[in-house]
Structures are given as structure tokens and as C-alpha cells.
Short mmCIF file of C-alpha atoms in Angstrom, two decimals:
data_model
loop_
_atom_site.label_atom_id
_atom_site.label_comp_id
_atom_site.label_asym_id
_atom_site.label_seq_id
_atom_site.Cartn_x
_atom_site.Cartn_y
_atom_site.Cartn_z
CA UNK A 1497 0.59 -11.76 -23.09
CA UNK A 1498 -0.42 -15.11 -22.08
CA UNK A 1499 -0.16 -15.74 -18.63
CA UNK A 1500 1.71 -19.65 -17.65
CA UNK A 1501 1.06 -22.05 -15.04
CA UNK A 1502 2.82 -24.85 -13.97
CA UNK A 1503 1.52 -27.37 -11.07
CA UNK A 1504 3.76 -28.10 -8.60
CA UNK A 1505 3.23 -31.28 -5.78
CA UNK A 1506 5.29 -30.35 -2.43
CA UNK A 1507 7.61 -28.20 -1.34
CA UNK A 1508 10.23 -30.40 -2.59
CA UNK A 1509 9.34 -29.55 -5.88
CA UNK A 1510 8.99 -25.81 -5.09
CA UNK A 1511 12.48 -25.76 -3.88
CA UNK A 1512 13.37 -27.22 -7.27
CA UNK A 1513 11.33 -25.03 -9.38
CA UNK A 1514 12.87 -21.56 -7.29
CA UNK A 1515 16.87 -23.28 -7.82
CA UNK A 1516 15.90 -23.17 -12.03
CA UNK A 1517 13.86 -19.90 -11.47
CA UNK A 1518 17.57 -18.50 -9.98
CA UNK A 1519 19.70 -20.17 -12.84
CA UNK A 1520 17.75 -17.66 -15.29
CA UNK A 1521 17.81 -14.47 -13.09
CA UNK A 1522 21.34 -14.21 -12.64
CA UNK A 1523 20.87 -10.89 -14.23
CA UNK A 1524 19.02 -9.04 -11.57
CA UNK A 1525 15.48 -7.98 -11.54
CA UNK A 1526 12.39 -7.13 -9.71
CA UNK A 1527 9.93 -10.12 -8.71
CA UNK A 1528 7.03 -9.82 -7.38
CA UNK A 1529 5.41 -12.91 -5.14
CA UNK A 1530 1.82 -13.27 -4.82
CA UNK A 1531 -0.24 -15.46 -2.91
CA UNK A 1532 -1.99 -16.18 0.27
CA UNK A 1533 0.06 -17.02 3.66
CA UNK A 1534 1.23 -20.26 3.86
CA UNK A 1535 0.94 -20.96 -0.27
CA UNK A 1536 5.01 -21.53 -0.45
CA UNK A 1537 6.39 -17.98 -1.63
CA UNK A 1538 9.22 -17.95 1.60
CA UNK A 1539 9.80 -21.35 0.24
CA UNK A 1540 10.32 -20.23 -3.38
CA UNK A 1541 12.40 -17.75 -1.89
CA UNK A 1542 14.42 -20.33 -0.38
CA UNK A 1543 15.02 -22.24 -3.57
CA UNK A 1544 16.16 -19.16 -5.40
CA UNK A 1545 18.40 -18.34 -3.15
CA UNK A 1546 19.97 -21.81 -3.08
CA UNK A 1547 20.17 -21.36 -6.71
CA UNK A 1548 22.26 -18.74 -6.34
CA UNK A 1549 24.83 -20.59 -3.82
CA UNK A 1550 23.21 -19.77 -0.41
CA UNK A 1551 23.69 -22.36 2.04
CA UNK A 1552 22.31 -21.01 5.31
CA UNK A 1553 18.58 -20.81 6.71
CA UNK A 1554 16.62 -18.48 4.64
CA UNK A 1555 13.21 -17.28 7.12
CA UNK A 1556 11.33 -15.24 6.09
CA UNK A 1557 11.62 -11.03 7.10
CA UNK A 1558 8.48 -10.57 7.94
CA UNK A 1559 9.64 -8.12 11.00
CA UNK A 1560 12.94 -6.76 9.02
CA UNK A 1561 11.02 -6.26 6.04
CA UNK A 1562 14.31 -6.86 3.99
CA UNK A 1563 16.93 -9.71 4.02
CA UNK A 1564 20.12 -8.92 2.19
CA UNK A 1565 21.95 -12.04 1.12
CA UNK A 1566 25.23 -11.75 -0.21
CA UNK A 1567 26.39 -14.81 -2.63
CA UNK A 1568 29.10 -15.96 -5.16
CA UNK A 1569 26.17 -15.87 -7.91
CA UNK A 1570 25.16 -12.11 -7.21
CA UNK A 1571 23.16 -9.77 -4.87
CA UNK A 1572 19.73 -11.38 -3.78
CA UNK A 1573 17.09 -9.16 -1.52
CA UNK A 1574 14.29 -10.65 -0.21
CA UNK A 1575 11.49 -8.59 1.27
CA UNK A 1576 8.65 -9.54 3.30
CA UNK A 1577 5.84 -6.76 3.28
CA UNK A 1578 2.98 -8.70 4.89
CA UNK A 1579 3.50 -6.54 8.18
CA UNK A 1580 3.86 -3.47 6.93
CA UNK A 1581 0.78 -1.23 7.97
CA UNK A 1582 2.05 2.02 5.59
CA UNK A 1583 3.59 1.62 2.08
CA UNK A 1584 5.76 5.22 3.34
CA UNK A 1585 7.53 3.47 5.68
CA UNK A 1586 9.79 1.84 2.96
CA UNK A 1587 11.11 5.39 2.12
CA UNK A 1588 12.26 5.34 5.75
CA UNK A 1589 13.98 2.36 4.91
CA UNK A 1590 15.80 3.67 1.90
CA UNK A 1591 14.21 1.48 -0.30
CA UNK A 1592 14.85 2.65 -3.82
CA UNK A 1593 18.62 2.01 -2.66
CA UNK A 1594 17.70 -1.72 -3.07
CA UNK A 1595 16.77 -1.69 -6.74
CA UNK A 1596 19.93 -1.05 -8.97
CA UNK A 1597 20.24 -3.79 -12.51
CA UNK A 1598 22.29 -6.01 -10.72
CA UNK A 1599 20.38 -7.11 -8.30
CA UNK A 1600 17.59 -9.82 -8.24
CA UNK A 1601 14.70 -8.47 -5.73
CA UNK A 1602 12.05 -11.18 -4.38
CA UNK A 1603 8.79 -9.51 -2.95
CA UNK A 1604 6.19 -11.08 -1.03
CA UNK A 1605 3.33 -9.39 -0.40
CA UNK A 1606 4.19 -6.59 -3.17
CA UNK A 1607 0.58 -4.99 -2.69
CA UNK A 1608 1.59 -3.49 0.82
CA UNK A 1609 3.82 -1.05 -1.00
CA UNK A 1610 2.11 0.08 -3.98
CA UNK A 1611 3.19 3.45 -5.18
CA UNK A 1612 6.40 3.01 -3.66
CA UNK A 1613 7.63 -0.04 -5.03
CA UNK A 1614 9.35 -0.46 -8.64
CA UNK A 1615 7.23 -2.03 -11.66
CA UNK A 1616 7.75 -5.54 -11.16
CA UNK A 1617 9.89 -7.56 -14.32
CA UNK A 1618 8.33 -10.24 -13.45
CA UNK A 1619 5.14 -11.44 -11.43
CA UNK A 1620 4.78 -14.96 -10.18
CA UNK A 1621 1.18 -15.98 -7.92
CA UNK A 1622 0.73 -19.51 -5.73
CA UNK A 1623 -2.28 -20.88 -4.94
CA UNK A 1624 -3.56 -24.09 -3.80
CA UNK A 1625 -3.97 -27.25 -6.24
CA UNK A 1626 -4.72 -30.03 -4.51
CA UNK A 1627 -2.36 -31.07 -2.39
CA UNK A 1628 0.23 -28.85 -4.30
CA UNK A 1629 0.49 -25.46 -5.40
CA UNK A 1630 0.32 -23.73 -9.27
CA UNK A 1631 2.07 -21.16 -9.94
CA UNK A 1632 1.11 -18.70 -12.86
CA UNK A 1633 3.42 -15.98 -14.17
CA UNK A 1634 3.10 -12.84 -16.27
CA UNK A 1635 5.61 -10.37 -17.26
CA UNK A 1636 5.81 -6.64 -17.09
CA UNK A 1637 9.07 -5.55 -18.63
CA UNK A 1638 11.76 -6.86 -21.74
CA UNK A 1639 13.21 -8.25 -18.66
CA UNK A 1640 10.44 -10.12 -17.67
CA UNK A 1641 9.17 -11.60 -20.39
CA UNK A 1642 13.04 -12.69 -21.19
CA UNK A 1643 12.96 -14.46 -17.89
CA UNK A 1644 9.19 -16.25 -18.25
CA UNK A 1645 10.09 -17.25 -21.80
CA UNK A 1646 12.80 -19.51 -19.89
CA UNK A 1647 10.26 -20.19 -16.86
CA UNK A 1648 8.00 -21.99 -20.09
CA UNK A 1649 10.72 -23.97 -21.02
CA UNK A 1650 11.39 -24.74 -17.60
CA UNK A 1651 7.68 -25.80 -17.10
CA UNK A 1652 8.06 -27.95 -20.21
CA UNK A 1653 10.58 -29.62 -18.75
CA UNK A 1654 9.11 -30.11 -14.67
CA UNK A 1655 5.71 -31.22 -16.54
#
């Protein structure tokens, strides 16, 4: 599998690429978000979920560890993991209650609860480029690689 990238300039453009990203994961799934603090993944978040109809503020859970939002689109969870000192305290959260195939699940920090946490469909990382970001994606699942065959077309499209 070959792993695709896609450069993106602001946060403007992250927004965008997260609302398109949402438009092709209408049917649930498992995301994991990897990156550095402050590389844009609470801001990808917030494009997906204003992809799938959200209006409100969308922060980031970094103390709640999980932020259900409810929309006309579909169920969106978006978890936060960068404070989470134990990967066992997400059993005490009921965590594998989360994960069902309607669902679409956004992770940040998805290392933090390894061995807990679901094989991911789909893995996007953000790093610096510039004065942007890239993104690169792989998939892990039929799922996945469903949903970053789109992403390429998508990228075709932003580039």
C-alpha cells in the first residue's frame, strides 16, 4: 500500500480538506490522527464535523477524553488522548461502547491507548510544510482503503 500526501497551506484549507474527508465517511469508521501538538488535527476535527452538519464550537477533549456529537449526517466521536497517563483508563470509560459500524470515530493521539483501542480503518499524520501542513494517509482495513481511495481523488482535486 502506498501511502498519500497532500500539502495543505492554512487552516482554511484544513477545514476544507476535513468537510470532503466527512462527505466520504458517512459510513462510520475508526480514524486515527497523528501528529505533533499544534499540527491542525483538532482543526481537522473541526472540518469533519462541519461536514457532517455541526454548527457549534468544536474544542478539543483533551480533559473529557471523548466528545459525542450528535448530527443530521450521523454519530461523530471525537477523542482526545494526549492526557491520558494509562491506556486502562479507557475501559473505565466504557470505551468499546463507542465503536459500533455506524459511527465515524476521530482519534488524536491514538498511541496513548494502544492495546485498548480498535485497529484503525484509516490513519491520517500532519506535520509541518512550510508554512502549511501535509498530511499523509494509509489504510488498515476494506474500509479504509475504500475511504483513502476517495481521499486521492480528493487530493487530485485540492492539488
Amino acid at each position: 500500500m502506498t501511502e498519500q500526501t497532500i500539502e495543505l497551506a492554512d487552516e482554511a484549507s484544513m477545514v476544507a480538506f476535513g468537510e470532503k474527508l466527512a462527505a466520504l465517511a458517512q459510513a462510520g469508521g475508526v480514524i486515527f490522527l497523528h501528529g505533533d501538538l499544534g499540527m491542525g488535527k483538532t482543526t481537522l476535527c473541526r472540518g469533519v464535523l462541519h461536514g457532517f452538519g455541526h454548527t457549534g464550537a468544536v474544542k478539543s477533549p483533551t480533559y473529557t477524553l471523548v466528545e459525542p456529537y450528535e448530527t443530521a449526517s450521523g454519530r461523530v466521536y471525537h477523542f482526545d488522548l494526549y492526557r491520558l497517563s494509562d491506556p486502562e483508563e479507557l475501559e473505565y470509560l466504557g470505551i468499546r461502547d463507542y465503536f459500533d459500524d455506524e459511527s465515524l470515530s476521530l482519534i488524536e493521539w491514538p498511541e496513548r491507548g494502544g492495546g485498548v483501542l480498535p485497529q484503525a480503518d484509516l490513519e491520517i499524520s500532519i506535520e509541518r510544510a512550510g508554512a502549511g501542513r501535509r498530511l499523509s494517509w494509509q489504510y488498515n482495513s476494506e474500509k479504509g482503503r475504500e475511504l483513502a481511495d476517495k481521499l486521492n481523488e480528493v487530493r487530485a482535486l485540492m492539488s
